[in-house]
Short mmCIF file of C-alpha atoms in Angstrom, two decimals:
data_model
loop_
_atom_site.label_atom_id
_atom_site.label_comp_id
_atom_site.label_asym_id
_atom_site.label_seq_id
_atom_site.Cartn_x
_atom_site.Cartn_y
_atom_site.Cartn_z
CA UNK A 1 14.56 22.22 -5.39
CA UNK A 2 14.67 24.05 -2.08
CA UNK A 3 11.41 25.84 -1.34
CA UNK A 4 9.43 24.22 -4.16
CA UNK A 5 6.23 22.52 -3.00
CA UNK A 6 5.03 19.08 -4.01
CA UNK A 7 2.30 20.78 -6.08
CA UNK A 8 4.90 22.90 -7.90
CA UNK A 9 7.07 19.83 -8.59
CA UNK A 10 4.06 17.93 -9.89
CA UNK A 11 3.11 20.74 -12.30
CA UNK A 12 6.63 20.85 -13.74
CA UNK A 13 6.71 17.05 -14.01
CA UNK A 14 3.38 16.92 -15.87
CA UNK A 15 4.62 19.41 -18.48
CA UNK A 16 7.83 17.41 -18.83
CA UNK A 17 5.98 14.11 -19.15
CA UNK A 18 3.94 15.56 -22.01
CA UNK A 19 6.90 17.34 -23.59
CA UNK A 20 9.14 14.27 -23.43
CA UNK A 21 6.45 11.91 -24.78
CA UNK A 22 5.99 9.84 -21.63
CA UNK A 23 2.30 10.60 -22.08
CA UNK A 24 1.08 11.12 -25.63
CA UNK A 25 -0.60 9.42 -28.55
CA UNK A 26 1.44 6.22 -28.17
CA UNK A 27 1.07 6.01 -24.40
CA UNK A 28 -2.03 7.99 -23.37
CA UNK A 29 -1.78 7.19 -19.64
CA UNK A 30 1.13 6.84 -17.22
CA UNK A 31 1.91 6.91 -13.53
CA UNK A 32 4.30 9.50 -12.09
CA UNK A 33 6.12 9.23 -8.73
CA UNK A 34 7.81 12.15 -6.99
CA UNK A 35 11.10 10.69 -5.68
CA UNK A 36 11.75 13.63 -3.40
CA UNK A 37 8.26 13.29 -1.92
CA UNK A 38 8.84 9.59 -1.17
CA UNK A 39 12.17 10.30 0.51
CA UNK A 40 10.61 13.08 2.58
CA UNK A 41 7.79 10.79 3.73
CA UNK A 42 10.27 8.09 4.76
CA UNK A 43 12.33 10.66 6.68
CA UNK A 44 9.20 11.95 8.42
CA UNK A 45 8.32 8.43 9.53
CA UNK A 46 11.79 7.74 10.91
CA UNK A 47 12.01 11.06 12.75
CA UNK A 48 8.49 10.76 14.24
CA UNK A 49 9.27 7.48 15.99
CA UNK A 50 12.78 8.59 16.92
CA UNK A 51 11.33 11.65 18.67
CA UNK A 52 8.80 9.50 20.53
CA UNK A 53 11.47 7.10 21.78
CA UNK A 54 14.99 7.66 20.51
CA UNK A 55 16.40 4.61 22.29
CA UNK A 56 13.84 2.17 20.84
CA UNK A 57 14.89 -0.07 17.97
CA UNK A 58 12.33 0.29 15.17
CA UNK A 59 12.02 -1.58 11.88
CA UNK A 60 9.79 0.33 9.50
CA UNK A 61 8.64 -2.39 7.07
CA UNK A 62 6.85 -0.96 4.01
CA UNK A 63 3.63 -2.80 3.11
CA UNK A 64 4.55 -4.08 -0.36
CA UNK A 65 0.89 -4.43 -1.37
CA UNK A 66 0.69 -0.62 -1.53
CA UNK A 67 3.24 -0.41 -4.37
CA UNK A 68 4.38 -3.77 -5.67
CA UNK A 69 7.21 -2.27 -7.72
CA UNK A 70 10.83 -3.36 -7.29
CA UNK A 71 12.39 0.11 -7.86
CA UNK A 72 10.08 1.61 -5.23
CA UNK A 73 11.07 -1.07 -2.71
CA UNK A 74 14.73 -0.42 -3.45
CA UNK A 75 14.28 3.33 -3.03
CA UNK A 76 12.61 2.79 0.34
CA UNK A 77 15.34 0.35 1.36
CA UNK A 78 17.82 3.12 0.55
CA UNK A 79 15.86 5.20 3.06
CA UNK A 80 16.30 2.53 5.72
CA UNK A 81 12.97 0.74 5.38
CA UNK A 82 12.32 -3.00 5.19
CA UNK A 83 9.35 -4.82 3.67
CA UNK A 84 6.13 -6.38 4.94
CA UNK A 85 5.01 -9.07 2.49
CA UNK A 86 1.77 -11.02 2.26
CA UNK A 87 2.36 -13.48 -0.58
CA UNK A 88 5.12 -15.41 -2.38
CA UNK A 89 5.00 -12.76 -5.11
CA UNK A 90 5.53 -9.88 -2.70
CA UNK A 91 8.40 -11.77 -1.06
CA UNK A 92 9.99 -12.31 -4.48
CA UNK A 93 9.72 -8.57 -5.17
CA UNK A 94 11.33 -7.68 -1.85
CA UNK A 95 14.19 -10.11 -2.51
CA UNK A 96 14.64 -8.70 -6.03
CA UNK A 97 14.90 -5.23 -4.50
CA UNK A 98 17.72 -6.45 -2.27
CA UNK A 99 15.83 -6.17 1.03
CA UNK A 100 17.60 -8.42 3.57
CA UNK A 101 15.60 -11.30 5.12
CA UNK A 102 16.19 -9.83 8.57
CA UNK A 103 14.32 -6.68 7.48
CA UNK A 104 11.38 -8.57 5.97
CA UNK A 105 8.15 -9.61 7.71
CA UNK A 106 5.69 -12.20 6.33
CA UNK A 107 2.01 -11.61 7.15
CA UNK A 108 -0.91 -13.38 5.51
CA UNK A 109 -4.01 -15.26 6.69
CA UNK A 110 -3.39 -18.05 4.15
CA UNK A 111 0.29 -18.97 4.22
CA UNK A 112 1.03 -22.35 2.66
CA UNK A 113 3.45 -24.85 4.10
CA UNK A 114 5.86 -24.04 1.29
CA UNK A 115 5.72 -20.31 2.09
CA UNK A 116 6.44 -20.96 5.75
CA UNK A 117 9.32 -23.31 5.00
CA UNK A 118 10.89 -20.73 2.67
CA UNK A 119 10.51 -17.94 5.21
CA UNK A 120 12.04 -20.00 8.02
CA UNK A 121 14.90 -21.14 5.81
CA UNK A 122 15.68 -17.52 4.84
CA UNK A 123 15.34 -16.10 8.35
CA UNK A 124 12.31 -13.93 7.55
CA UNK A 125 10.09 -12.88 10.45
CA UNK A 126 6.68 -14.59 10.48
CA UNK A 127 3.48 -13.68 12.30
CA UNK A 128 1.18 -16.69 12.66
CA UNK A 129 -2.38 -15.67 11.85
CA UNK A 130 -4.29 -18.53 13.46
CA UNK A 131 -4.12 -21.48 15.85
CA UNK A 132 -3.81 -23.89 12.94
CA UNK A 133 -0.94 -21.93 11.44
CA UNK A 134 0.85 -21.91 14.79
CA UNK A 135 0.51 -25.72 14.90
CA UNK A 136 2.06 -25.84 11.43
CA UNK A 137 4.93 -23.69 12.68
CA UNK A 138 5.40 -26.07 15.60
CA UNK A 139 6.21 -28.90 13.22
CA UNK A 140 8.49 -26.79 11.06
CA UNK A 141 10.45 -25.38 14.00
CA UNK A 142 10.95 -28.90 15.37
CA UNK A 143 12.20 -30.18 12.02
CA UNK A 144 14.83 -27.51 11.30
CA UNK A 145 16.49 -24.63 13.18
CA UNK A 146 15.65 -21.11 12.05
CA UNK A 147 16.83 -17.56 12.65
CA UNK A 148 13.34 -16.19 11.97
CA UNK A 149 11.66 -14.02 14.59
CA UNK A 150 8.25 -15.59 15.19
CA UNK A 151 5.06 -14.18 16.65
CA UNK A 152 1.27 -14.35 16.64
CA UNK A 153 -1.15 -11.85 15.18
CA UNK A 154 -3.91 -10.93 17.61
CA UNK A 155 -7.16 -9.19 16.78
CA UNK A 156 -7.93 -6.72 19.59
CA UNK A 157 -11.52 -6.45 18.32
CA UNK A 158 -11.70 -2.71 18.93
CA UNK A 159 -14.24 -2.01 16.19
CA UNK A 160 -14.71 -0.56 12.75
CA UNK A 161 -13.64 2.60 10.96
CA UNK A 162 -15.63 4.33 8.24
CA UNK A 163 -14.70 1.75 5.58
CA UNK A 164 -15.81 -1.74 6.62
CA UNK A 165 -13.63 -3.56 4.10
CA UNK A 166 -10.46 -1.95 5.47
CA UNK A 167 -11.20 -2.44 9.17
CA UNK A 168 -9.21 -5.46 10.31
CA UNK A 169 -9.95 -5.45 14.05
CA UNK A 170 -13.72 -5.94 14.07
CA UNK A 171 -15.50 -8.64 16.08
CA UNK A 172 -15.60 -11.00 13.09
CA UNK A 173 -12.43 -10.05 11.19
CA UNK A 174 -10.70 -12.87 9.32
CA UNK A 175 -7.31 -11.67 10.58
CA UNK A 176 -5.50 -12.92 13.67
CA UNK A 177 -6.60 -14.62 16.88
CA UNK A 178 -9.76 -12.90 18.12
CA UNK A 179 -8.68 -11.80 21.58
CA UNK A 180 -12.13 -11.33 23.14
CA UNK A 181 -13.52 -14.66 21.98
CA UNK A 182 -14.16 -17.14 24.78
CA UNK A 183 -10.94 -18.74 25.97
CA UNK A 184 -8.74 -16.92 23.44
CA UNK A 185 -6.72 -14.88 25.93
CA UNK A 186 -5.94 -17.92 28.09
CA UNK A 187 -5.01 -19.91 24.99
CA UNK A 188 -2.62 -17.20 23.84
CA UNK A 189 -0.91 -17.02 27.23
CA UNK A 190 -0.41 -20.82 27.20
CA UNK A 191 0.76 -20.74 23.58
CA UNK A 192 3.56 -18.32 24.42
CA UNK A 193 4.43 -20.03 27.70
CA UNK A 194 4.84 -23.36 25.88
CA UNK A 195 6.91 -21.88 23.03
CA UNK A 196 9.95 -19.87 24.16
CA UNK A 197 10.69 -19.18 20.47
CA UNK A 198 7.57 -16.98 20.17
CA UNK A 199 9.12 -13.56 20.75
CA UNK A 200 6.85 -11.18 18.86
CA UNK A 201 3.24 -10.04 18.96
CA UNK A 202 1.44 -8.41 16.05
CA UNK A 203 -1.71 -6.28 15.93
CA UNK A 204 -3.09 -4.21 13.04
CA UNK A 205 -6.35 -2.34 13.50
CA UNK A 206 -7.12 -1.09 10.01
CA UNK A 207 -6.36 1.31 7.22
CA UNK A 208 -8.02 4.23 5.45
CA UNK A 209 -11.05 5.36 7.43
CA UNK A 210 -9.73 4.26 10.83
CA UNK A 211 -9.20 7.11 13.33
CA UNK A 212 -5.86 7.33 15.13
CA UNK A 213 -7.53 6.79 18.50
CA UNK A 214 -8.90 3.42 17.37
CA UNK A 215 -5.47 2.38 16.10
CA UNK A 216 -3.76 3.43 19.33
CA UNK A 217 -6.34 1.55 21.39
CA UNK A 218 -5.56 -1.64 19.47
CA UNK A 219 -1.85 -1.18 20.16
CA UNK A 220 -2.57 -0.59 23.85
CA UNK A 221 -4.50 -3.86 24.12
CA UNK A 222 -1.72 -5.82 22.40
CA UNK A 223 0.90 -4.18 24.63
CA UNK A 224 -1.00 -5.09 27.79
CA UNK A 225 -1.32 -8.69 26.61
CA UNK A 226 2.43 -8.83 25.97
CA UNK A 227 3.06 -7.47 29.45
CA UNK A 228 0.77 -10.12 30.92
CA UNK A 229 2.48 -12.93 29.01
CA UNK A 230 5.94 -11.76 30.01
CA UNK A 231 4.75 -11.64 33.62
CA UNK A 232 3.42 -15.20 33.44
CA UNK A 233 6.62 -16.65 31.95
CA UNK A 234 8.75 -14.58 34.30
CA UNK A 235 11.01 -12.99 31.69
CA UNK A 236 11.01 -10.68 28.66
CA UNK A 237 10.04 -13.40 26.19
CA UNK A 238 8.07 -11.07 23.92
CA UNK A 239 10.72 -8.54 22.95
CA UNK A 240 9.15 -6.97 19.84
CA UNK A 241 5.71 -5.53 19.13
CA UNK A 242 4.59 -5.28 15.50
CA UNK A 243 1.99 -2.50 15.50
CA UNK A 244 1.09 -2.70 11.81
CA UNK A 245 0.39 0.39 9.74
CA UNK A 246 -2.83 1.84 8.38
CA UNK A 247 -2.28 5.57 8.84
CA UNK A 248 -5.12 7.25 6.91
CA UNK A 249 -4.41 9.74 4.13
CA UNK A 250 -6.04 13.11 3.48
CA UNK A 251 -7.37 12.96 -0.09
CA UNK A 252 -8.88 16.47 -0.07
CA UNK A 253 -5.73 18.61 -0.34
CA UNK A 254 -1.94 18.49 -0.47
CA UNK A 255 -1.78 18.78 3.31
CA UNK A 256 -0.33 15.69 5.01
CA UNK A 257 -2.74 15.01 7.85
CA UNK A 258 -2.68 13.09 10.06
CA UNK A 259 1.10 12.96 10.17
CA UNK A 260 3.42 10.24 11.42
CA UNK A 261 4.33 12.62 14.23
CA UNK A 262 0.66 12.92 15.22
CA UNK A 263 0.38 9.15 15.47
CA UNK A 264 3.70 8.59 17.28
CA UNK A 265 2.81 11.23 19.87
CA UNK A 266 -0.61 9.68 20.41
CA UNK A 267 0.99 6.25 20.86
CA UNK A 268 3.46 7.66 23.39
CA UNK A 269 0.59 9.21 25.35
CA UNK A 270 -1.68 6.16 25.12
CA UNK A 271 0.95 3.44 25.63
CA UNK A 272 3.96 5.05 27.37
CA UNK A 273 5.67 1.70 27.91
CA UNK A 274 5.89 1.23 24.15
CA UNK A 275 8.83 3.63 24.03
CA UNK A 276 10.66 2.87 27.28
CA UNK A 277 13.23 0.64 25.58
CA UNK A 278 11.99 -2.78 26.69
CA UNK A 279 10.38 -3.59 23.35
CA UNK A 280 11.56 -3.31 19.79
CA UNK A 281 8.95 -2.05 17.35
CA UNK A 282 7.92 -2.98 13.82
CA UNK A 283 5.64 -0.79 11.72
CA UNK A 284 3.96 -1.68 8.42
CA UNK A 285 2.90 1.58 6.80
CA UNK A 286 2.03 1.63 3.10
CA UNK A 287 -0.47 4.14 1.74
CA UNK A 288 0.69 6.97 4.00
CA UNK A 289 4.26 6.70 2.69
CA UNK A 290 3.43 6.93 -1.02
CA UNK A 291 -0.05 8.27 -1.74
CA UNK A 292 0.86 11.95 -1.87
CA UNK A 293 3.81 11.33 -4.20
CA UNK A 294 1.84 9.69 -7.02
CA UNK A 295 -0.08 11.02 -10.02
CA UNK A 296 -1.96 9.22 -12.78
CA UNK A 297 -1.70 11.37 -15.91
CA UNK A 298 -4.00 10.66 -18.84
CA UNK A 299 -4.83 12.25 -22.17
CA UNK A 300 -8.38 13.30 -23.02
CA UNK A 301 -9.31 11.44 -26.18
CA UNK A 302 -12.79 12.86 -26.81
CA UNK A 303 -15.37 15.17 -25.24
CA UNK A 304 -19.13 14.90 -25.59
CA UNK A 305 -22.37 15.66 -23.77
CA UNK A 306 -25.32 13.54 -22.71
CA UNK A 307 -28.49 14.75 -21.02
CA UNK A 308 -26.93 18.16 -20.68
CA UNK A 309 -23.86 16.78 -18.86
CA UNK A 310 -20.39 17.35 -20.30
CA UNK A 311 -18.18 14.25 -20.45
CA UNK A 312 -14.43 14.02 -20.99
CA UNK A 313 -13.40 10.53 -22.10
CA UNK A 314 -9.88 9.77 -20.92
CA UNK A 315 -7.55 6.79 -20.72
CA UNK A 316 -7.67 6.57 -16.90
CA UNK A 317 -10.62 4.66 -15.54
CA UNK A 318 -11.28 1.47 -13.63
CA UNK A 319 -8.12 -0.19 -14.93
CA UNK A 320 -5.97 2.20 -12.87
CA UNK A 321 -8.43 3.75 -10.39
CA UNK A 322 -10.33 0.59 -9.49
CA UNK A 323 -11.33 1.54 -5.97
CA UNK A 324 -12.40 5.04 -6.98
CA UNK A 325 -14.65 3.77 -9.76
CA UNK A 326 -16.30 0.99 -7.75
CA UNK A 327 -16.45 2.76 -4.36
CA UNK A 328 -16.38 6.51 -5.13
CA UNK A 329 -17.80 7.53 -1.74
CA UNK A 330 -14.87 5.93 0.05
CA UNK A 331 -12.16 6.74 -2.50
CA UNK A 332 -12.80 10.16 -4.10
CA UNK A 333 -9.81 11.58 -5.93
CA UNK A 334 -8.81 15.13 -6.67
CA UNK A 335 -8.51 15.90 -10.38
CA UNK A 336 -6.20 18.51 -11.88
CA UNK A 337 -6.57 19.70 -15.45
CA UNK A 338 -3.79 20.49 -17.93
CA UNK A 339 -3.83 21.58 -21.55
CA UNK A 340 -2.37 19.78 -24.55
CA UNK A 341 1.14 20.99 -23.65
CA UNK A 342 0.82 19.94 -20.03
CA UNK A 343 0.23 23.45 -18.68
CA UNK A 344 -2.38 23.98 -15.90
CA UNK A 345 -5.75 25.15 -17.22
CA UNK A 346 -7.24 28.01 -15.23
CA UNK A 347 -10.47 28.79 -17.07
CA UNK A 348 -13.80 29.07 -15.24
CA UNK A 349 -14.85 25.68 -13.79
CA UNK A 350 -17.70 23.85 -15.51
CA UNK A 351 -19.38 20.69 -14.12
CA UNK A 352 -18.10 17.66 -16.05
CA UNK A 353 -17.83 13.90 -15.80
CA UNK A 354 -14.36 12.38 -16.14
CA UNK A 355 -14.84 9.00 -17.81
CA UNK A 356 -12.41 6.17 -18.36
CA UNK A 357 -11.97 3.83 -21.35
CA UNK A 358 -13.65 0.72 -19.92
CA UNK A 359 -16.84 -0.57 -21.53
CA UNK A 360 -19.33 -0.12 -18.71
CA UNK A 361 -21.36 2.95 -17.80
CA UNK A 362 -19.96 3.33 -14.30
CA UNK A 363 -16.36 3.79 -15.43
CA UNK A 364 -16.18 7.32 -14.01
CA UNK A 365 -13.45 8.78 -11.80
CA UNK A 366 -15.35 12.03 -11.18
CA UNK A 367 -19.03 12.91 -11.62
CA UNK A 368 -20.40 16.42 -12.15
CA UNK A 369 -17.07 17.81 -10.97
CA UNK A 370 -16.46 21.57 -11.52
CA UNK A 371 -13.24 21.76 -13.56
CA UNK A 372 -11.81 23.96 -16.28
CA UNK A 373 -13.48 22.97 -19.54
CA UNK A 374 -11.69 19.99 -21.06
CA UNK A 375 -11.06 19.49 -24.77
CA UNK A 376 -9.66 16.61 -26.78
CA UNK A 377 -5.90 16.55 -26.38
CA UNK A 378 -5.94 18.02 -22.88
CA UNK A 379 -4.77 16.02 -19.87
CA UNK A 380 -6.25 15.07 -16.51
CA UNK A 381 -4.19 14.19 -13.48
CA UNK A 382 -5.57 11.97 -10.71
CA UNK A 383 -3.79 13.10 -7.55
CA UNK A 384 -2.69 11.20 -4.43
CA UNK A 385 -2.44 7.95 -6.38
CA UNK A 386 1.06 6.82 -5.38
CA UNK A 387 -0.22 3.92 -3.27
CA UNK A 388 -2.36 1.03 -4.56
CA UNK A 389 -3.25 2.73 -7.85
CA UNK A 390 -0.13 1.23 -9.48
CA UNK A 391 -0.56 -2.23 -7.94
CA UNK A 392 -4.35 -2.77 -8.17
CA UNK A 393 -4.57 -2.91 -11.95
CA UNK A 394 -7.96 -4.08 -13.27
CA UNK A 395 -7.57 -6.11 -16.48
CA UNK A 396 -11.05 -5.54 -17.89
CA UNK A 397 -11.12 -4.93 -21.68
CA UNK A 398 -7.49 -6.18 -21.86
CA UNK A 399 -6.18 -2.67 -21.39
CA UNK A 400 -2.38 -2.87 -21.04
CA UNK A 401 -0.84 -1.81 -17.75
CA UNK A 402 0.52 1.73 -18.06
CA UNK A 403 4.11 2.65 -17.50
CA UNK A 404 5.18 4.17 -14.19
CA UNK A 405 8.01 6.70 -13.95
CA UNK A 406 9.81 8.31 -11.06
CA UNK A 407 10.83 11.94 -11.43
CA UNK A 408 13.23 14.37 -9.84
CA UNK A 409 13.84 18.05 -10.58
CA UNK A 410 17.33 19.46 -10.88
CA UNK A 411 18.31 21.97 -8.21
CA UNK A 412 17.00 25.38 -9.18
CA UNK A 413 15.10 24.05 -12.20
CA UNK A 414 11.60 25.23 -13.00
CA UNK A 415 10.89 24.03 -16.55
CA UNK A 416 10.38 20.62 -18.10
CA UNK A 417 14.02 20.39 -19.17
CA UNK A 418 14.96 20.35 -15.48
CA UNK A 419 13.04 17.10 -14.91
CA UNK A 420 14.74 13.73 -15.03
CA UNK A 421 12.62 10.58 -15.32
CA UNK A 422 13.51 6.99 -14.47
CA UNK A 423 11.28 4.08 -15.49
CA UNK A 424 9.75 2.17 -12.59
CA UNK A 425 7.67 -0.15 -14.76
CA UNK A 426 7.69 -0.04 -18.54
CA UNK A 427 4.32 0.15 -20.35
CA UNK A 428 2.97 -3.30 -21.05
CA UNK A 429 3.18 -4.09 -24.78
CA UNK A 430 0.39 -5.77 -26.70
CA UNK A 431 2.68 -8.75 -27.33
CA UNK A 432 3.22 -9.09 -23.56
CA UNK A 433 -0.51 -8.80 -22.95
CA UNK A 434 -1.28 -11.51 -25.52
CA UNK A 435 1.38 -13.80 -24.05
CA UNK A 436 -0.02 -13.27 -20.56
CA UNK A 437 -3.48 -14.15 -21.87
CA UNK A 438 -2.56 -17.69 -22.91
CA UNK A 439 -1.08 -17.33 -26.39
CA UNK A 440 1.21 -20.32 -25.84
CA UNK A 441 -1.83 -22.45 -24.95
CA UNK A 442 -3.97 -21.30 -27.89
CA UNK A 443 -4.59 -24.77 -29.33
CA UNK A 444 -5.29 -26.45 -26.01
CA UNK A 445 -9.08 -26.14 -25.85
CA UNK A 446 -9.80 -27.04 -29.46
CA UNK A 447 -7.93 -30.33 -28.96
CA UNK A 448 -10.17 -31.37 -26.10
CA UNK A 449 -13.10 -33.61 -27.06
CA UNK A 450 -11.82 -34.45 -30.52
CA UNK A 451 -11.67 -38.10 -31.52
CA UNK A 452 -8.36 -39.82 -30.86
CA UNK A 453 -6.30 -41.06 -33.87
CA UNK A 454 -7.51 -44.62 -33.18
CA UNK A 455 -11.12 -43.56 -33.38
CA UNK A 456 -11.86 -44.54 -29.79
#
């Protein structure tokens, strides 16, 4: 598909999804992933860091939380990426995708002893999030040898971005060892000096809403601490810096800004020693790798008006766009409109609300948005939803999880017959939903409190 833009590919894929019945009466909402777009984003990440320091060894570990889908993890592994996991479930997904332990990093503020033992037995890298967790690692390392690379997560406390909930390096963040707290820096230096097996340092400043300058400043502080520790111990004990991810995404257009190249160049200017070959690097990008390649496509079931406002009731609401519905100021989404055959509608825009199927008044993905007039049977597409929107499902009203499909266009193709789809996650059936909701335990509660056979 040389020369065809992501927007062009998306338009062809929407028509094909409608024409091939991926979205229709039986399945009125589905997720679509542009495979070419994902591969291009992975290539852009690799090349950006290679240009900044071609002789530096870099592990790009995808943040599984952004798309907890085994086929996506396998696709990214095919592009040379590893996985950053934050739970036993995410680790299980990475293993199912075939990601090697040596290309997997475990981060979480609440790792259990069992999680740590499994990671150390497999040789998965671990970043201790607290003093207490480091003490737990002490005991485990003494009890059994491990090939795991081990480090400590530090909080550089550089401040907050525009979204408080996604800023992880504030004064009071729950993540990592707060570096500016009284005695913390001295404790960290002693902790490394007393543990030659601590060879990594981790710092992650934030996510959407955090400016690149704030992120780079956090990396600079962690780098300078690593330099200080290595100076104290008299050797290159810390050999790898995990700089996290968190590159923000532009949700206002198809333009990819900021880019991985923008960030890598800023890092090279702010922390030149990061790329001089003395340290290996780990990154943990998530949203910025996938957001632009995802679309939620939903059928319009009804249209109505209330108080003079037009409303299109669709099958995409809080159950798939949870953050957008509950925090619309922070997570606005672009909406594209297609007709019943999946063709773009180009009529004069009219202010409309785009409502979801959930039974509460605030289930709206767009309010008073100027869009071509929608009718029952048309389709709406929520753009830039490739990250988190397929892994943050909201189970209110027992709405089944929609199917997710990857797509690719044949070379030179421009119609829906040129589109090939591959299932990423099949639509959840009602039988599966009922089973998940305790069907096998149905009689359990009614048996409680009844008299025993003996009458006691």
